[in-house]
Each structure stands twice: as C-alpha cells, then as structure tokens.
Short mmCIF file of C-alpha atoms in Angstrom, two decimals:
data_model
loop_
_atom_site.label_atom_id
_atom_site.label_comp_id
_atom_site.label_asym_id
_atom_site.label_seq_id
_atom_site.Cartn_x
_atom_site.Cartn_y
_atom_site.Cartn_z
CA MET Y 33 2.79 19.73 8.83
CA PHE Y 34 2.67 15.99 7.72
CA LYS Y 35 5.39 15.47 9.85
CA HIS Y 36 4.30 17.00 12.61
CA LEU Y 37 0.52 15.23 12.18
CA ARG Y 38 2.33 12.00 10.79
CA ARG Y 39 4.33 11.78 14.81
CA ARG Y 40 0.89 12.91 16.46
CA LEU Y 41 -1.11 10.63 15.19
CA THR Y 42 1.75 7.61 15.28
CA ILE Y 43 2.04 8.28 19.24
CA LEU Y 44 -1.81 8.20 19.95
CA PHE Y 45 -2.22 4.89 17.73
CA SER Y 46 0.42 3.82 19.69
CA VAL Y 47 -0.88 4.63 23.18
CA LEU Y 48 -4.48 3.69 22.17
CA THR Y 49 -3.03 0.09 21.03
CA ALA Y 50 -0.75 -0.22 23.54
CA ALA Y 51 -3.82 0.38 26.29
CA VAL Y 52 -6.15 -2.16 25.01
CA LEU Y 53 -3.51 -4.83 24.78
CA ALA Y 54 -2.37 -3.83 28.59
CA ALA Y 55 -5.94 -4.46 29.47
CA ALA Y 56 -6.58 -7.50 27.52
CA LEU Y 57 -3.14 -8.96 28.86
CA THR Y 58 -3.86 -7.69 32.21
CA ALA Y 59 -6.96 -9.78 32.45
CA THR Y 60 -5.44 -12.78 30.66
CA CYS Y 61 -2.45 -12.78 33.19
CA ARG Y 62 -5.01 -11.95 36.36
CA MET Y 63 -7.44 -15.37 34.90
CA ALA Y 64 -3.85 -17.28 34.52
CA GLN Y 65 -2.85 -16.77 38.46
CA ASN Y 66 -5.91 -17.56 39.83
CA GLU Y 67 -5.74 -20.58 37.86
CA ALA Y 68 -2.84 -21.10 39.41
CA VAL Y 69 -3.59 -20.04 43.21
CA SER Y 70 -6.68 -22.91 42.21
CA GLY Y 71 -4.85 -25.44 41.10
CA ALA Y 72 -1.90 -25.13 43.80
CA ASP Y 73 -4.62 -25.05 46.53
CA LEU Y 74 -6.51 -28.04 44.83
CA VAL Y 75 -3.16 -29.94 45.31
CA PHE Y 76 -2.80 -28.70 48.77
CA ALA Y 77 -5.94 -29.67 49.77
CA ASN Y 78 -5.90 -33.15 48.24
CA THR Y 79 -2.36 -33.82 50.36
CA VAL Y 80 -4.32 -32.53 53.46
CA SER Y 81 -6.91 -35.37 52.38
CA ALA Y 82 -4.35 -37.96 51.81
CA ILE Y 83 -2.46 -37.29 55.29
CA GLU Y 84 -5.90 -36.75 57.36
CA ASP Y 85 -6.85 -40.08 55.96
CA ALA Y 86 -3.75 -41.42 56.47
CA VAL Y 87 -3.21 -40.53 59.86
CA THR Y 88 -6.77 -41.78 61.13
CA GLU Y 89 -6.72 -44.83 59.39
CA ASN Y 90 -3.53 -46.30 59.77
CA ASN Y 91 -2.21 -47.08 62.79
CA LEU Y 92 1.34 -46.64 61.63
CA VAL Y 93 2.79 -43.72 59.56
CA ARG Y 94 6.06 -44.41 57.84
CA ASP Y 95 8.35 -41.26 57.95
CA SER Y 96 9.44 -42.28 54.46
CA TRP Y 97 6.23 -41.47 53.70
CA LEU Y 98 5.69 -38.30 55.67
CA ALA Y 99 9.04 -37.51 53.96
CA SER Y 100 8.15 -37.62 50.63
CA GLN Y 101 4.56 -35.89 51.00
CA GLU Y 102 6.64 -32.50 52.95
CA ALA Y 103 9.21 -32.74 50.18
CA ALA Y 104 6.80 -32.70 47.07
CA GLY Y 105 4.19 -29.90 48.90
CA ARG Y 106 6.68 -28.00 50.33
CA LEU Y 107 5.41 -28.86 53.66
CA VAL Y 108 6.41 -28.66 57.27
CA LEU Y 109 4.75 -31.13 59.05
CA TYR Y 110 4.34 -31.93 62.94
CA MET Y 111 2.14 -34.22 64.59
CA GLU Y 112 0.98 -35.14 68.73
CA ASP Y 113 -0.43 -38.11 69.60
CA ASN Y 114 -1.81 -37.20 73.03
CA GLY Y 115 0.35 -34.59 73.88
CA HIS Y 116 3.73 -36.77 72.73
CA PRO Y 117 5.12 -35.46 69.53
CA LEU Y 118 5.92 -37.36 67.12
CA VAL Y 119 10.03 -37.60 66.16
CA PHE Y 120 10.59 -36.55 62.72
CA SER Y 121 13.26 -34.87 61.02
CA GLY Y 122 11.54 -33.72 58.04
CA GLY Y 123 11.55 -34.31 54.09
CA TRP Y 124 13.19 -30.78 53.11
CA THR Y 125 14.57 -27.57 55.21
CA PRO Y 126 12.58 -24.72 54.98
CA ALA Y 127 13.85 -20.94 54.96
CA ASP Y 128 12.44 -20.77 58.73
CA GLU Y 129 13.33 -22.96 61.87
CA ARG Y 130 11.03 -25.73 61.80
CA ALA Y 131 11.08 -25.27 65.63
CA THR Y 132 9.96 -21.58 64.97
CA LEU Y 133 6.58 -22.79 62.36
CA VAL Y 134 5.46 -25.32 64.84
CA ALA Y 135 5.80 -22.89 67.83
CA LEU Y 136 4.18 -19.82 65.59
CA ALA Y 137 1.21 -22.28 64.27
CA ARG Y 138 0.53 -23.56 67.98
CA GLU Y 139 -0.09 -20.31 68.77
CA GLN Y 140 -1.90 -19.08 66.12
CA ALA Y 141 -4.14 -21.98 65.90
CA VAL Y 142 -5.28 -21.54 69.00
CA SER Y 143 -6.40 -17.71 67.71
CA ALA Y 144 -7.80 -19.35 64.61
CA GLY Y 145 -10.65 -21.41 66.75
CA LEU Y 146 -8.76 -24.45 67.49
CA ASN Y 147 -9.43 -25.67 70.84
CA PRO Y 148 -7.11 -29.16 71.95
CA ASP Y 149 -8.94 -29.51 75.44
CA ARG Y 150 -12.18 -30.73 73.21
CA LEU Y 151 -12.08 -34.06 71.57
CA HIS Y 152 -13.97 -33.92 68.86
CA ARG Y 153 -12.69 -33.50 65.36
CA GLN Y 154 -11.34 -30.07 64.34
CA LYS Y 155 -10.21 -28.53 61.42
CA VAL Y 156 -8.99 -24.49 61.20
CA ASN Y 157 -6.85 -22.87 58.29
CA PHE Y 158 -5.17 -19.72 58.76
CA SER Y 159 -1.33 -17.75 57.71
CA LEU Y 160 1.32 -17.92 59.87
CA ASN Y 161 2.36 -14.12 60.68
CA GLY Y 162 5.62 -13.28 62.62
CA ALA Y 163 7.99 -10.91 62.03
CA GLN Y 164 11.16 -13.21 62.93
CA LEU Y 165 9.31 -15.19 59.57
CA SER Y 166 11.87 -14.80 56.25
CA GLY Y 167 8.64 -16.69 54.16
CA SER Y 168 5.20 -16.48 53.23
CA TYR Y 169 2.86 -19.40 55.01
CA THR Y 170 -0.66 -20.62 55.86
CA CYS Y 171 -0.93 -23.81 58.32
CA THR Y 172 -3.74 -26.13 58.29
CA ALA Y 173 -4.51 -27.68 61.93
CA MET Y 174 -6.75 -30.58 62.63
CA LEU Y 175 -7.48 -31.90 66.15
CA LEU Y 176 -8.42 -35.82 65.14
CA PRO Y 177 -9.83 -37.65 68.29
CA SER Y 178 -9.79 -41.68 68.00
CA GLU Y 179 -12.69 -43.71 67.69
CA GLN Y 180 -11.35 -46.71 70.04
CA THR Y 181 -9.49 -44.37 73.16
CA SER Y 182 -10.04 -41.29 74.45
CA SER Y 183 -6.93 -39.90 72.70
CA ALA Y 184 -6.66 -37.67 69.91
CA VAL Y 185 -4.16 -36.61 67.36
CA LEU Y 186 -3.38 -33.10 66.42
CA LEU Y 187 -1.76 -32.14 62.90
CA TYR Y 188 -0.25 -29.31 61.81
CA ILE Y 189 0.34 -29.09 58.43
CA ILE Y 190 2.54 -25.81 57.18
CA ARG Y 191 3.01 -24.96 53.82
CA ASP Y 192 5.26 -23.04 52.49
CA MET Y 193 4.20 -20.29 50.12
CA GLY Y 194 7.21 -19.09 48.55
CA PRO Y 195 7.29 -21.19 45.44
CA LEU Y 196 4.03 -19.96 44.38
CA HIS Y 197 4.17 -16.70 44.77
CA ASP Y 198 7.74 -16.71 42.59
CA ARG Y 199 5.43 -18.47 40.51
CA LEU Y 200 2.80 -15.80 40.42
CA TRP Y 201 5.54 -12.86 40.12
CA ILE Y 202 7.07 -14.77 36.76
CA MET Y 203 3.81 -14.91 35.07
CA ALA Y 204 3.33 -11.58 35.59
CA TRP Y 205 6.95 -10.69 34.46
CA GLN Y 206 6.64 -12.88 31.21
CA TYR Y 207 3.23 -10.85 30.61
CA THR Y 208 4.74 -7.33 31.35
CA ALA Y 209 7.13 -8.63 28.61
CA LEU Y 210 4.86 -9.87 26.22
CA TRP Y 211 2.89 -6.46 26.73
CA ALA Y 212 6.33 -4.50 25.82
CA ALA Y 213 7.13 -6.30 22.56
CA GLY Y 214 3.26 -5.90 21.55
CA ALA Y 215 4.09 -2.02 21.91
CA LEU Y 216 7.27 -2.19 20.19
CA ILE Y 217 5.33 -3.91 16.71
CA LEU Y 218 2.18 -1.86 17.30
CA ALA Y 219 3.60 1.20 17.55
CA PHE Y 220 5.93 -0.12 14.40
CA LEU Y 221 2.67 -0.87 12.46
CA SER Y 222 0.81 2.13 13.80
CA HIS Y 223 3.74 4.58 12.02
CA TRP Y 224 3.38 2.18 9.12
CA MET Y 225 -0.42 2.90 8.64
CA VAL Y 226 -0.20 6.05 9.64
CA ASP Y 227 2.24 7.01 6.82
CA ARG Y 228 0.42 4.77 4.33
CA ALA Y 229 -2.67 6.55 5.10
CA LEU Y 230 -1.49 10.28 4.94
CA ARG Y 231 0.83 8.93 1.83
CA PRO Y 232 -1.96 9.47 -0.76
CA THR Y 233 -3.28 13.06 1.31
CA ALA Y 234 0.25 14.49 0.82
CA GLN Y 235 1.01 13.75 -2.47
CA ALA Y 236 -2.44 15.23 -3.25
CA MET Y 237 -1.24 18.26 -0.91
CA GLN Y 238 2.01 18.65 -3.37
CA LYS Y 239 0.49 18.70 -6.59
CA GLN Y 240 -2.02 20.96 -4.94
CA ARG Y 241 0.73 23.51 -4.37
CA GLU Y 242 2.78 22.61 -7.90
CA PHE Y 243 -0.61 22.95 -9.32
CA VAL Y 244 -1.03 26.59 -7.66
CA ALA Y 245 2.63 27.70 -8.53
CA ALA Y 246 2.47 26.53 -12.13
CA ALA Y 247 -0.91 28.11 -12.58
CA GLY Y 248 0.55 31.26 -11.40
CA HIS Y 249 3.16 31.03 -13.61
CA GLU Y 250 0.77 30.92 -17.03
CA LEU Y 251 -1.55 33.76 -15.70
CA ARG Y 252 1.61 35.87 -15.26
CA SER Y 253 3.09 35.58 -18.51
CA PRO Y 254 -0.30 37.13 -20.56
CA LEU Y 255 -1.00 39.72 -17.82
CA THR Y 256 2.14 41.32 -18.21
CA VAL Y 257 1.62 41.15 -21.99
CA LEU Y 258 -1.65 42.82 -21.42
CA LYS Y 259 -0.86 44.89 -18.75
CA ALA Y 260 2.17 45.82 -21.20
CA SER Y 261 -0.10 46.34 -24.48
CA LEU Y 262 -2.35 48.49 -22.63
CA GLN Y 263 0.36 50.68 -21.45
CA ALA Y 264 1.39 51.14 -24.82
CA ALA Y 265 -1.39 51.77 -26.84
CA GLN Y 266 -2.25 54.92 -24.02
CA ALA Y 267 1.40 56.09 -24.44
CA PRO Y 268 0.92 59.14 -26.60
CA GLU Y 269 4.47 57.95 -28.36
CA THR Y 270 3.17 54.79 -29.38
CA ALA Y 271 -0.25 55.99 -30.05
CA HIS Y 272 -0.24 55.55 -33.36
CA LEU Y 273 -0.16 51.93 -32.61
CA ALA Y 274 -2.92 51.57 -30.34
CA PRO Y 275 -4.61 48.91 -32.92
CA GLN Y 276 -1.24 46.80 -32.80
CA PHE Y 277 -1.37 46.93 -29.02
CA LEU Y 278 -4.96 46.45 -28.47
CA SER Y 279 -5.11 43.44 -30.67
CA HIS Y 280 -2.81 42.14 -28.71
CA ALA Y 281 -4.37 42.41 -25.51
CA ALA Y 282 -7.39 40.98 -26.77
CA SER Y 283 -5.37 37.65 -27.77
CA GLU Y 284 -3.89 37.79 -24.30
CA VAL Y 285 -7.33 37.97 -22.85
CA ASP Y 286 -8.59 35.23 -25.24
CA ARG Y 287 -5.48 33.02 -23.53
CA LEU Y 288 -7.08 34.23 -20.00
CA SER Y 289 -10.49 32.76 -21.10
CA ARG Y 290 -9.25 29.45 -22.00
CA LEU Y 291 -6.85 29.14 -19.24
CA THR Y 292 -9.41 30.01 -16.89
CA GLU Y 293 -12.22 27.94 -18.43
CA ASP Y 294 -9.43 24.70 -18.00
CA LEU Y 295 -8.66 25.41 -14.84
CA LEU Y 296 -12.05 25.76 -13.46
CA ILE Y 297 -12.27 22.30 -15.23
CA LEU Y 298 -10.05 20.95 -13.31
CA ALA Y 299 -10.64 22.24 -9.89
CA GLY Y 300 -14.37 21.10 -10.70
CA GLY Y 301 -13.60 17.91 -11.03
CA ASP Y 302 -11.13 17.78 -7.91
CA ALA Y 303 -14.34 18.91 -5.74
CA GLY Y 304 -16.52 16.82 -7.19
CA VAL Y 305 -18.71 20.13 -8.52
CA LEU Y 306 -18.03 19.89 -12.38
CA ARG Y 307 -21.76 20.58 -13.87
CA THR Y 308 -22.75 17.93 -16.64
CA SER Y 309 -25.86 17.57 -18.64
CA LEU Y 310 -25.96 13.50 -19.09
CA ALA Y 311 -28.52 12.81 -21.79
CA LYS Y 312 -28.33 9.35 -23.87
CA ILE Y 313 -26.49 10.41 -27.39
CA SER Y 314 -26.19 8.41 -30.50
CA THR Y 315 -22.70 8.07 -30.84
CA ASP Y 316 -22.82 7.18 -34.60
CA THR Y 317 -24.38 10.95 -34.85
CA PHE Y 318 -21.28 12.57 -32.31
CA LEU Y 319 -18.83 11.24 -34.61
CA VAL Y 320 -20.20 11.86 -38.18
CA GLU Y 321 -20.86 15.42 -36.51
CA LEU Y 322 -17.32 15.78 -35.25
CA TYR Y 323 -15.95 15.07 -38.18
CA GLU Y 324 -17.77 17.57 -40.18
CA ARG Y 325 -16.88 20.06 -37.78
CA PHE Y 326 -12.89 19.45 -37.70
CA ALA Y 327 -12.28 18.53 -40.78
CA PRO Y 328 -12.32 22.25 -42.11
CA VAL Y 329 -9.57 22.64 -39.59
CA ALA Y 330 -7.46 19.74 -39.91
CA ARG Y 331 -7.27 20.91 -43.83
CA ASN Y 332 -6.14 23.97 -42.04
CA HIS Y 333 -3.50 22.38 -40.34
CA GLY Y 334 -2.32 20.18 -43.57
CA HIS Y 335 -3.87 17.17 -42.49
CA SER Y 336 -6.91 14.68 -44.06
CA LEU Y 337 -8.89 13.80 -41.63
CA THR Y 338 -10.50 10.54 -41.25
CA LEU Y 339 -14.24 8.66 -39.97
CA ASN Y 340 -13.42 4.82 -39.34
CA LEU Y 341 -16.66 3.09 -37.60
CA PRO Y 342 -17.11 -0.36 -37.30
CA ASN Y 343 -19.72 -1.96 -39.63
CA LYS Y 344 -22.29 -2.57 -36.80
CA PRO Y 345 -24.18 0.19 -35.18
CA LEU Y 346 -22.16 1.96 -32.13
CA PRO Y 347 -23.85 1.90 -28.75
CA ASP Y 348 -25.53 4.86 -27.13
CA LEU Y 349 -23.41 7.00 -24.58
CA HIS Y 350 -25.03 8.57 -21.28
CA ALA Y 351 -22.54 11.66 -21.63
CA ASP Y 352 -22.85 15.52 -22.10
CA ALA Y 353 -22.37 15.82 -25.69
CA GLN Y 354 -20.74 19.29 -25.13
CA ARG Y 355 -18.02 18.10 -22.86
CA LEU Y 356 -17.90 14.64 -25.23
CA GLU Y 357 -17.05 17.74 -28.10
CA GLN Y 358 -14.69 19.51 -25.82
CA LEU Y 359 -12.87 16.25 -24.87
CA PHE Y 360 -12.25 14.93 -28.52
CA ALA Y 361 -11.22 18.85 -29.46
CA VAL Y 362 -8.13 18.80 -27.55
CA LEU Y 363 -7.11 15.31 -28.77
CA LEU Y 364 -7.71 16.66 -32.37
CA ASN Y 365 -6.24 19.62 -31.92
CA ASN Y 366 -3.13 18.33 -30.45
CA ALA Y 367 -3.34 15.41 -33.56
CA PHE Y 368 -3.17 18.69 -35.86
CA GLU Y 369 -0.48 20.61 -34.42
CA TYR Y 370 1.89 17.95 -33.56
CA SER Y 371 1.84 16.02 -36.27
CA PRO Y 372 3.99 17.03 -39.46
CA ALA Y 373 2.05 18.46 -42.30
CA GLY Y 374 0.66 16.17 -45.15
CA THR Y 375 0.27 13.09 -42.36
CA PRO Y 376 -2.88 11.90 -41.49
CA VAL Y 377 -5.33 12.08 -38.75
CA GLU Y 378 -7.81 9.46 -37.88
CA ILE Y 379 -11.25 9.17 -35.78
CA LEU Y 380 -11.54 5.90 -35.17
CA ALA Y 381 -14.29 3.56 -33.14
CA GLU Y 382 -13.78 0.16 -32.28
CA LEU Y 383 -16.18 -2.59 -30.33
CA PRO Y 384 -13.78 -4.30 -28.34
CA PRO Y 385 -14.63 -8.53 -28.02
CA SER Y 386 -14.88 -7.73 -24.22
CA GLY Y 387 -17.49 -5.20 -24.95
CA GLY Y 388 -17.67 -1.35 -24.28
CA LEU Y 389 -16.53 1.08 -26.76
CA HIS Y 390 -13.15 2.36 -27.41
CA ILE Y 391 -13.04 5.97 -29.46
CA ALA Y 392 -9.55 7.00 -30.74
CA VAL Y 393 -7.76 10.17 -32.31
CA VAL Y 394 -4.88 8.49 -34.23
CA ASP Y 395 -2.16 10.22 -35.91
CA HIS Y 396 1.57 9.88 -37.08
CA GLY Y 397 3.73 12.37 -35.56
CA PRO Y 398 6.62 12.10 -33.43
CA GLY Y 399 4.24 10.09 -31.03
CA VAL Y 400 5.08 10.41 -26.93
CA PRO Y 401 8.12 8.64 -25.80
CA ASP Y 402 7.80 5.46 -23.14
CA THR Y 403 9.41 7.61 -20.13
CA GLU Y 404 6.30 10.55 -21.23
CA LYS Y 405 3.40 8.81 -21.39
CA SER Y 406 2.97 8.09 -17.89
CA ARG Y 407 3.25 12.28 -17.44
CA ILE Y 408 1.99 13.42 -20.56
CA PHE Y 409 -2.29 13.45 -18.76
CA ASP Y 410 -0.71 15.94 -15.32
CA ARG Y 411 -1.47 19.00 -15.03
CA PHE Y 412 1.02 21.55 -16.95
CA ALA Y 413 2.92 18.87 -18.65
CA ARG Y 414 4.15 19.29 -21.98
CA GLY Y 415 4.82 16.36 -24.44
CA ASP Y 416 7.79 18.38 -25.69
CA ARG Y 417 9.46 20.39 -22.94
CA SER Y 418 11.70 22.32 -25.61
CA ARG Y 419 8.36 23.75 -26.81
CA THR Y 420 8.15 27.39 -25.54
CA ASP Y 421 5.61 29.21 -27.65
CA LYS Y 422 2.64 30.27 -25.63
CA THR Y 423 -0.67 28.94 -26.83
CA HIS Y 424 -0.16 25.99 -25.00
CA PHE Y 425 -0.65 25.56 -21.01
CA GLY Y 426 -0.24 22.09 -20.85
CA LEU Y 427 -3.56 21.55 -19.39
CA GLY Y 428 -5.36 20.17 -22.76
CA LEU Y 429 -4.90 16.53 -21.83
CA ALA Y 430 -5.20 16.82 -17.94
CA VAL Y 431 -9.25 18.58 -18.66
CA ALA Y 432 -9.56 15.72 -21.56
CA SER Y 433 -8.50 12.95 -18.71
CA GLN Y 434 -10.99 14.92 -16.60
CA ILE Y 435 -13.77 15.04 -19.11
CA ALA Y 436 -13.25 11.39 -19.60
CA SER Y 437 -12.90 10.48 -15.72
CA LEU Y 438 -16.78 12.03 -15.48
CA HIS Y 439 -17.96 9.87 -18.22
CA GLY Y 440 -16.87 7.20 -16.11
CA ALA Y 441 -14.39 6.24 -19.17
CA ILE Y 442 -10.25 6.46 -18.85
CA LEU Y 443 -8.00 8.04 -21.41
CA ARG Y 444 -4.84 6.54 -22.37
CA VAL Y 445 -2.40 6.50 -24.83
CA ARG Y 446 -0.55 3.99 -27.43
CA ASP Y 447 1.88 4.14 -29.90
CA THR Y 448 0.43 4.10 -33.50
CA PRO Y 449 2.08 1.47 -35.87
CA GLY Y 450 4.73 3.01 -38.24
CA GLY Y 451 4.70 6.02 -35.70
CA GLY Y 452 2.58 8.12 -34.06
CA ALA Y 453 0.15 8.82 -31.08
CA THR Y 454 -3.18 7.20 -30.54
CA PHE Y 455 -5.16 8.44 -27.74
CA VAL Y 456 -8.17 6.01 -26.65
CA VAL Y 457 -11.08 6.95 -24.88
CA GLU Y 458 -12.32 3.41 -23.65
CA TRP Y 459 -15.86 2.73 -22.09
CA ARG Y 460 -16.48 -0.61 -20.47
CA ASN Y 461 -19.87 -2.34 -20.40
CA ASN Y 462 -21.14 -0.65 -17.89
CA HIS Y 463 -21.16 3.02 -19.45
CA VAL Y 464 -22.41 2.15 -22.57
CA LEU Y 465 -26.33 1.82 -23.14
CA ASP Y 466 -27.81 -1.05 -25.16
CA ARG Y 467 -29.55 -0.16 -28.21
CA SER Y 468 -31.68 -2.93 -27.90
CA SER Y 469 -33.36 -1.93 -24.75
CA PHE Y 470 -34.63 1.33 -26.50
CA SER Y 471 -36.16 -0.45 -29.47
#
C-alpha cells in the first residue's frame, strides 16, 4: 500500500513542481526574448538614424562605411539619387539575391505608403514578403529630399531577421533544457521528500501490525488454557478435579484482565485519549507511601528495599498518583523478580544540578545488555528472551514508558555501578512544581 501511495504522491508532486517551474521559466524566457528583440530593434533604429544623418548631411558617403554598417547589422542597403541607383557591391552576401530583395522592397514600399513622386521626407517600415525568399527580412524605406535642389534620395535599408530569430530559438531551447534538468531534480527531490514524509507512518503501521500480531499471540495462550480448564471441570471423568481446574481458569482470567488493562493503556496513549487525573502531589509523601507499600513485597521476594531521599525537600509534581504508582510498581516488580534473592533494591530520588527531578529504581541483578537497552521499552519485548514463564507479557516497561510520557517525563535505563540495572524517571524543570510558589 505504501509503495503505491509513495509512487502516486511522487508523480503528483513531480507534475505540480514541474508545472510551476515551466510557468516560471516560460515567463522568464518571454521576458528575455522581449529584451533581446527590444535591444536588436534599438540597435537597428540607431543604425537607420546614423545612415539617414550621413546621407542628408554629407554630400559624399564612403562605400567602406556603408559596407561596415551592412556587415555589422546584417543589412542590405540600396540608394537612388534622383532616380539614379548608387553603385554599391555590399559588405556581405545575404541568403537571397540583393536584386530580389531590392525589387520586393521597391514594390512593397509603395503598398506600405511610400510615394516617390511627392518630394517630402517620408519613412515607412514593413516586412518583406515573398514566396521566393528563403530568409526573413524587414525593411525601412525613406525618401530624403535635398534642401538645396529639387532632387531626393530614395533609401532602402533591408534587415536580415535570421540572426535574431536564431537567437530567440536558442534561448527557447536553453530554457527548455533548463526546465528538463530542473524537472528531473524536482522529481528526485519529490521522491526523497515523499519517502521521508511517509517513513514514520510506514514504521508506525509496521509496529501496529507487529503489536496486533503479538497481542493476538499473547491472548491465545490464556484463552486456550481457560477453555481447556472449563471443559475439564465439566467433564464427568474429571469432575472430582473441578475446583483445581476452576482455580486455573480464574488465574487465566486474572492474566487476561492484566493484559487487557495494559493493552488499553498503550492503545489509549497512542490515540491520545488515555485519561489521567492530574493534581499537585507531594513527592516526598508519595515516595514514602510507595516504600511502605512495597517493602513487604520486597521481603516476600527475598530483597531488602530502601528509600534514599536528598536532604532538600523534593519539588511537588503535577501528576496522577494512581498512574504514577502503577509506573513504579512495574519497575519495582521487575527489580524483585529479575534480581537474585538477597540483593538490595533501592528507591532513589535525585535533584540534578540542571534542575528537575529524577526518581530511580536501582537493583543489583544481571542488568540489561547494551544491545537490549534500545528495545526493552518496546511492546512485548522481554529482557531475557529465553524466559518462557507466563507471568510476563513484555508490556510492563512499555506501559511504564507510556505513563512517564503522559507526565512529561522520560524513562531511561542505565547500568548500576557494580552490576545491575537502574531505571530512572526524569522530569525537567517545566514539569515540576516549586514548593515556594505554594507557601
């Protein structure tokens, strides 16, 4: 499912970003082409003005100067002085014959409004059109009368548009190549971003599948025992053992109840609907009561339980006392059951120099290997994978970590000096209450 979703989102984002890039580059290309056309038109206009001034102000225009103007502007110049054409071979060779270009210019200039019979200054601009032409041309035709005589100079300045058109096409292809390269880069980035965005969801879905599978496996065992015990209690041949079978069934019901409660806590935490009754609690009082409640449990398991508090009063907590007791019950029961009999267990409260509050449960058992420290808070994880008894589901530390998160705390594990494991619930400054604010 995620593979298909990833592909569709990648295609969608690639198309959208490529479309936006295409629109931006198209607008930029149009602006650049318009600037190129405007620049070329301005150069042509200046050249026309220079030629016009040279013809009207000087009695003699050198062929070398005309040739340089032609070659620089890709122009074809033709002049008639009082009906007599100027003999000028040109400064370059256009793609079409000069005579053809001039003939079309003479013909189409009249259509554009030039009247050679009227001796006053005239100027028209037009495009040369002809099926016989292989290139694209524009023309400026001028009639420049002499102020001293009744004669006039007829001037045709034919401009080859091929170089400008080639330049515009090159610009278009450059921007197209730029778009193609950008679209490929954006497609790669879209794939990378979609993959990164979906990765947490995919991991969460995978964990959810593993969680459901593990939960089903854990539920199957007590249900099987429960069904078998009830069937045996009802069978005539084992009726005399019915109290024993019913006792087994009751034990399995208790197991199911504990497992269901743990699953509800984890599911409620995932959904953000786990209810807590937060109130200000005295941390010193809570720890003393916790010690008094679990000291007999520790003795039954062959351990001594101690409570170690700092000399300074501990800050109050904004917490759910019942949930908090459930958290430390998990840590203490794990310490009692996994530590060898006769080893001490300690409840330790610390005030770090940086502020906040640490409450730890310290044991001197086998400890937690470094390779397991990153996974013992996972659901259905057991510190000892070879353990096969049915008293543990591998949910205790996951539940404890969930309750810690609900209280703005972090549950960590570290090695106990000399051997063992120390589980620490860490609160930072913004999650503890200063007693002085309530005095």
